[in-house]
Amino acid sequence: MTGQNAILALGYQVITGSPDPFEHIIGPFYERRESGGGVSYAFQVRQEHTNMAGIAHGGMLMSFADMVVAQAAFAANGGDHIVTLSMNVSFLAPARIGDLVECRPGLIRQTAEILFIDGDFRAGEEVILTVKSLWKTIRMRPKTVKN
Amino acid sequence: MPPPSHTLLTGGPFSSLTGPYYAHCAEDGRYSLLIRIENMHLNRGRSVHGGMLLAISDNAHIGAVKSATGGVMLSTLSLQCDFIGLAGQGWLEATAWISRKTSALIFTSGEIRARGELIMTSSGIIKLLGAK
């Protein structure tokens, strides 16, 4: 896997114009709408994503994972506001410079207020990280006008 | 500026990209990490991005273990983070400490606060590489 053209050749598009400043610092991220439903997300590990051991920093993997499961939660909630309640992350294997880390997150359960989103993150065929997350839906109350 | 007790963390390229972080380990093993949240760390709601809070927690847990073990190679197995509050720009303090240590595994706990208010609690399991 080398360079952006190889990623685009897999059917991915660059996610542009994220309203989150932090994602401009650590990105770019990619997305691909799947014919069977759902969306896959990806990022390629670069040198600036690494730790002192020369592999992807756990914080970088979790930051990407947070973005991915948030996208799934947004979609499940019709684009309305949500906040993260919890992220349970297991690190199974390292990701190295040049690896394309991919995930197709899934909605496990949805109640009136809570979304359960899971994701398995792969580098090639290997699962490197799993996430179980909880999200809270936020209803924007209309502002009350005092008479 | 951070208090004189804290020194600049040298933590590799990703920590340079998202930092700077300032670290201090107390004599009782409680590890403190300070970071000044700027615009680049925020989400669309003008709060610290959830991914950034996770990255800070990871750095704090690893820092606590490194302080206790010296130069041993480490690998995070699991990190569980609960998002309790929101924080905007300004100083954040993450603290982490060791709850239990076995020959191969270290169980850690941590929290992040902004101006004393609790933002995140976390617990981790870290493997000592090369340990029996």
Short mmCIF file of C-alpha atoms in Angstrom, two decimals:
data_model
loop_
_atom_site.label_atom_id
_atom_site.label_comp_id
_atom_site.label_asym_id
_atom_site.label_seq_id
_atom_site.Cartn_x
_atom_site.Cartn_y
_atom_site.Cartn_z
CA MET A 1 0.00 0.00 0.00
CA THR A 2 1.71 3.19 -1.12
CA GLY A 3 0.31 6.67 -1.44
CA GLN A 4 -3.09 8.24 -1.83
CA ASN A 5 -3.69 6.99 -5.39
CA ALA A 6 -3.59 3.39 -4.18
CA ILE A 7 -6.20 4.23 -1.53
CA LEU A 8 -8.44 6.01 -4.04
CA ALA A 9 -8.09 2.99 -6.35
CA LEU A 10 -9.79 0.94 -3.61
CA GLY A 11 -12.87 3.13 -4.02
CA TYR A 12 -12.18 5.42 -1.07
CA GLN A 13 -12.74 9.17 -1.11
CA VAL A 14 -10.92 11.70 1.03
CA ILE A 15 -13.09 13.12 3.81
CA THR A 16 -12.80 16.88 3.31
CA GLY A 17 -14.18 19.79 5.25
CA SER A 18 -14.58 18.09 8.63
CA PRO A 19 -15.96 20.70 11.04
CA ASP A 20 -13.62 19.30 13.73
CA PRO A 21 -10.27 21.18 13.76
CA PHE A 22 -8.55 18.21 15.43
CA GLU A 23 -9.29 15.96 12.46
CA HIS A 24 -7.39 18.33 10.15
CA ILE A 25 -4.30 17.89 12.34
CA ILE A 26 -4.28 14.08 12.42
CA GLY A 27 -5.96 13.25 9.06
CA PRO A 28 -6.56 12.80 6.19
CA PHE A 29 -9.24 10.15 6.61
CA TYR A 30 -11.05 8.25 3.85
CA GLU A 31 -14.56 6.84 3.43
CA ARG A 32 -16.23 4.39 1.06
CA ARG A 33 -19.95 3.68 0.84
CA GLU A 34 -20.45 -0.08 0.69
CA SER A 35 -22.89 -1.62 -1.78
CA GLY A 36 -24.25 -3.90 0.95
CA GLY A 37 -24.97 -0.91 3.22
CA GLY A 38 -22.83 0.90 5.72
CA VAL A 39 -19.65 2.90 5.23
CA SER A 40 -16.01 1.90 5.54
CA TYR A 41 -13.40 4.32 6.87
CA ALA A 42 -9.64 4.28 6.47
CA PHE A 43 -6.43 6.13 7.20
CA GLN A 44 -2.85 5.38 6.24
CA VAL A 45 -0.26 5.35 9.03
CA ARG A 46 2.36 8.04 8.43
CA GLN A 47 5.49 8.94 10.33
CA GLU A 48 3.77 11.68 12.32
CA HIS A 49 1.28 9.10 13.69
CA THR A 50 3.97 7.00 15.34
CA ASN A 51 5.34 6.67 18.85
CA MET A 52 8.91 6.20 20.03
CA ALA A 53 8.73 2.52 19.01
CA GLY A 54 8.07 3.57 15.41
CA ILE A 55 4.55 2.09 15.25
CA ALA A 56 1.19 3.87 15.23
CA HIS A 57 0.61 5.62 18.57
CA GLY A 58 -2.28 4.13 20.54
CA GLY A 59 -3.71 7.62 20.83
CA MET A 60 -3.75 7.99 17.05
CA LEU A 61 -5.53 4.67 16.59
CA MET A 62 -8.08 5.68 19.23
CA SER A 63 -8.54 9.13 17.69
CA PHE A 64 -9.29 7.53 14.32
CA ALA A 65 -11.54 4.98 16.03
CA ASP A 66 -13.43 7.77 17.80
CA MET A 67 -14.06 9.52 14.47
CA VAL A 68 -15.22 6.26 12.84
CA VAL A 69 -17.71 5.20 15.48
CA ALA A 70 -18.91 8.81 15.78
CA GLN A 71 -19.75 8.81 12.07
CA ALA A 72 -21.77 5.63 12.54
CA ALA A 73 -23.53 7.12 15.56
CA PHE A 74 -24.31 10.36 13.68
CA ALA A 75 -25.76 8.36 10.79
CA ALA A 76 -27.86 6.18 13.11
CA ASN A 77 -29.17 9.29 14.85
CA GLY A 78 -30.13 11.03 11.62
CA GLY A 79 -27.28 13.53 11.93
CA ASP A 80 -28.54 14.93 15.24
CA HIS A 81 -26.18 15.78 18.08
CA ILE A 82 -24.57 12.97 20.04
CA VAL A 83 -21.92 12.76 22.75
CA THR A 84 -19.55 9.92 23.56
CA LEU A 85 -20.29 8.12 26.82
CA SER A 86 -17.64 5.43 26.72
CA MET A 87 -15.02 3.82 24.51
CA ASN A 88 -13.65 0.37 25.29
CA VAL A 89 -10.61 -0.26 23.12
CA SER A 90 -8.57 -3.45 22.81
CA PHE A 91 -5.20 -3.36 21.08
CA LEU A 92 -4.57 -6.70 19.31
CA ALA A 93 -1.58 -5.93 17.10
CA PRO A 94 0.54 -2.97 16.01
CA ALA A 95 -0.03 -0.84 12.89
CA ARG A 96 3.07 0.20 10.98
CA ILE A 97 3.98 3.10 8.70
CA GLY A 98 2.29 2.58 5.32
CA ASP A 99 -0.46 0.32 6.71
CA LEU A 100 -3.99 1.19 5.64
CA VAL A 101 -6.15 0.88 8.76
CA GLU A 102 -9.76 0.16 7.79
CA CYS A 103 -13.07 -0.26 9.64
CA ARG A 104 -16.73 -0.67 8.78
CA PRO A 105 -18.47 0.23 12.05
CA GLY A 106 -21.78 -1.37 12.99
CA LEU A 107 -24.80 -0.25 14.99
CA ILE A 108 -25.41 -3.00 17.55
CA ARG A 109 -28.41 -1.56 19.37
CA GLN A 110 -30.30 1.70 19.53
CA THR A 111 -32.63 2.90 22.26
CA ALA A 112 -34.34 6.29 22.59
CA GLU A 113 -31.25 7.78 24.23
CA ILE A 114 -28.34 5.37 23.76
CA LEU A 115 -26.49 4.05 20.71
CA PHE A 116 -24.21 0.99 20.87
CA ILE A 117 -21.58 1.05 18.11
CA ASP A 118 -18.85 -1.55 17.55
CA GLY A 119 -15.92 -1.62 15.16
CA ASP A 120 -13.14 -4.01 14.17
CA PHE A 121 -10.14 -2.21 12.73
CA ARG A 122 -7.94 -4.11 10.27
CA ALA A 123 -4.53 -3.58 8.70
CA GLY A 124 -4.76 -5.87 5.69
CA GLU A 125 -6.52 -9.03 6.89
CA GLU A 126 -5.35 -8.67 10.48
CA VAL A 127 -7.60 -7.19 13.15
CA ILE A 128 -5.39 -4.74 15.06
CA LEU A 129 -7.94 -2.98 17.28
CA THR A 130 -11.52 -3.50 18.45
CA VAL A 131 -13.87 -0.88 19.84
CA LYS A 132 -17.11 -1.05 21.77
CA SER A 133 -18.67 2.35 22.29
CA LEU A 134 -21.70 3.97 23.88
CA TRP A 135 -23.21 7.23 22.64
CA LYS A 136 -25.90 9.47 24.06
CA THR A 137 -28.35 11.20 21.75
CA ILE A 138 -28.92 14.89 22.48
CA ARG A 139 -32.27 16.46 21.76
CA MET A 140 -31.98 20.17 21.17
CA ARG A 141 -34.76 21.75 23.20
CA PRO A 142 -36.39 24.72 21.51
CA LYS A 143 -35.52 27.89 23.38
CA THR A 144 -38.30 29.03 25.65
CA VAL A 145 -39.26 32.66 25.38
CA LYS A 146 -39.99 34.47 28.60
CA ASN A 147 -42.94 36.78 28.51
CA MET B 1 3.31 28.06 31.21
CA PRO B 2 3.19 24.78 33.15
CA PRO B 3 4.40 24.72 36.78
CA PRO B 4 8.16 24.17 37.26
CA SER B 5 7.52 20.64 38.56
CA HIS B 6 6.59 19.50 35.04
CA THR B 7 9.05 18.89 32.20
CA LEU B 8 8.43 18.66 28.45
CA LEU B 9 7.47 15.11 27.44
CA THR B 10 9.52 13.60 24.63
CA GLY B 11 7.11 11.04 23.29
CA GLY B 12 7.69 10.56 19.58
CA PRO B 13 6.12 12.09 16.45
CA PHE B 14 2.41 11.74 17.37
CA SER B 15 2.93 13.41 20.73
CA SER B 16 4.78 16.24 18.96
CA LEU B 17 1.87 16.56 16.50
CA THR B 18 -0.76 16.76 19.25
CA GLY B 19 1.28 18.27 22.10
CA PRO B 20 3.31 19.67 23.73
CA TYR B 21 2.70 17.65 26.89
CA TYR B 22 4.35 18.39 30.26
CA ALA B 23 4.91 15.51 32.67
CA HIS B 24 5.68 14.97 36.32
CA CYS B 25 5.72 11.79 38.39
CA ALA B 26 5.16 12.22 42.12
CA GLU B 27 7.03 10.14 44.67
CA ASP B 28 3.93 8.05 45.30
CA GLY B 29 3.88 7.04 41.61
CA ARG B 30 1.01 9.29 40.63
CA TYR B 31 1.82 10.53 37.13
CA SER B 32 0.60 13.94 35.97
CA LEU B 33 0.38 15.12 32.38
CA LEU B 34 -0.48 18.71 31.50
CA ILE B 35 -1.53 19.98 28.10
CA ARG B 36 -2.86 23.34 27.01
CA ILE B 37 -5.89 22.78 24.78
CA GLU B 38 -5.81 25.01 21.70
CA ASN B 39 -8.18 25.45 18.77
CA MET B 40 -6.55 22.56 16.88
CA HIS B 41 -7.63 20.09 19.58
CA LEU B 42 -11.34 20.96 19.39
CA ASN B 43 -14.37 19.45 17.70
CA ARG B 44 -17.27 21.19 15.99
CA GLY B 45 -18.85 21.88 19.38
CA ARG B 46 -15.73 23.83 20.45
CA SER B 47 -14.96 21.15 23.06
CA VAL B 48 -11.86 18.97 23.19
CA HIS B 49 -12.20 16.27 20.52
CA GLY B 50 -13.00 12.86 22.01
CA GLY B 51 -10.08 11.37 20.13
CA MET B 52 -7.76 13.88 21.73
CA LEU B 53 -9.03 12.96 25.21
CA LEU B 54 -8.35 9.30 24.40
CA ALA B 55 -4.85 10.15 23.20
CA ILE B 56 -4.13 12.14 26.39
CA SER B 57 -5.37 9.21 28.51
CA ASP B 58 -3.20 6.76 26.60
CA ASN B 59 -0.14 8.96 27.15
CA ALA B 60 -0.90 9.28 30.87
CA HIS B 61 -1.36 5.54 31.44
CA ILE B 62 1.80 4.70 29.49
CA GLY B 63 3.66 7.46 31.33
CA ALA B 64 2.69 6.10 34.74
CA VAL B 65 3.91 2.63 33.77
CA LYS B 66 7.14 3.89 32.19
CA SER B 67 7.90 5.90 35.32
CA ALA B 68 7.50 2.76 37.43
CA THR B 69 9.32 0.31 35.17
CA GLY B 70 12.11 2.31 33.56
CA GLY B 71 13.04 1.36 30.03
CA VAL B 72 10.93 -1.79 29.65
CA MET B 73 9.06 -2.08 26.33
CA LEU B 74 5.30 -1.79 26.79
CA SER B 75 2.19 -2.57 24.84
CA THR B 76 -1.29 -1.32 25.74
CA LEU B 77 -3.76 -4.22 25.68
CA SER B 78 -6.91 -2.39 26.70
CA LEU B 79 -8.08 1.10 27.56
CA GLN B 80 -11.58 1.84 28.83
CA CYS B 81 -12.53 5.51 28.88
CA ASP B 82 -15.71 7.15 30.15
CA PHE B 83 -16.58 10.64 28.91
CA ILE B 84 -17.91 12.46 31.94
CA GLY B 85 -17.61 16.15 31.13
CA LEU B 86 -16.69 18.65 28.43
CA ALA B 87 -13.71 20.99 28.31
CA GLY B 88 -12.81 23.88 26.03
CA GLN B 89 -9.53 25.71 25.52
CA GLY B 90 -7.14 25.99 28.46
CA TRP B 91 -5.11 23.64 30.62
CA LEU B 92 -6.08 19.99 31.12
CA GLU B 93 -4.45 17.69 33.66
CA ALA B 94 -4.43 13.94 33.17
CA THR B 95 -3.30 11.78 36.08
CA ALA B 96 -2.69 8.04 36.04
CA TRP B 97 -1.50 5.53 38.61
CA ILE B 98 -0.87 1.82 38.94
CA SER B 99 -3.66 -0.17 40.58
CA ARG B 100 -1.98 -3.57 40.43
CA LYS B 101 1.19 -5.04 39.00
CA THR B 102 1.85 -8.67 38.14
CA SER B 103 4.98 -10.10 36.51
CA ALA B 104 3.67 -9.44 33.00
CA LEU B 105 0.70 -7.08 33.33
CA ILE B 106 0.05 -3.69 34.86
CA PHE B 107 -3.45 -2.47 35.68
CA THR B 108 -3.77 1.30 35.57
CA SER B 109 -6.37 3.91 36.48
CA GLY B 110 -6.60 7.51 35.47
CA GLU B 111 -8.63 10.65 35.12
CA ILE B 112 -8.63 13.95 33.26
CA ARG B 113 -9.67 17.20 34.89
CA ALA B 114 -10.13 20.77 33.63
CA ARG B 115 -9.94 23.40 36.37
CA GLY B 116 -10.60 20.65 38.89
CA GLU B 117 -13.72 19.39 37.12
CA LEU B 118 -13.77 15.72 36.12
CA ILE B 119 -13.78 15.23 32.31
CA MET B 120 -12.81 11.57 31.84
CA THR B 121 -12.11 8.48 33.93
CA SER B 122 -10.18 5.55 32.51
CA SER B 123 -8.69 2.17 33.28
CA GLY B 124 -6.04 0.31 31.35
CA ILE B 125 -4.24 -3.00 31.04
CA ILE B 126 -0.64 -2.75 29.87
CA LYS B 127 1.63 -5.65 28.96
CA LEU B 128 5.32 -5.60 29.80
CA LEU B 129 7.03 -6.96 26.69
CA GLY B 130 9.78 -9.44 27.37
CA ALA B 131 8.36 -10.16 30.83
CA LYS B 132 7.73 -13.79 31.72
#
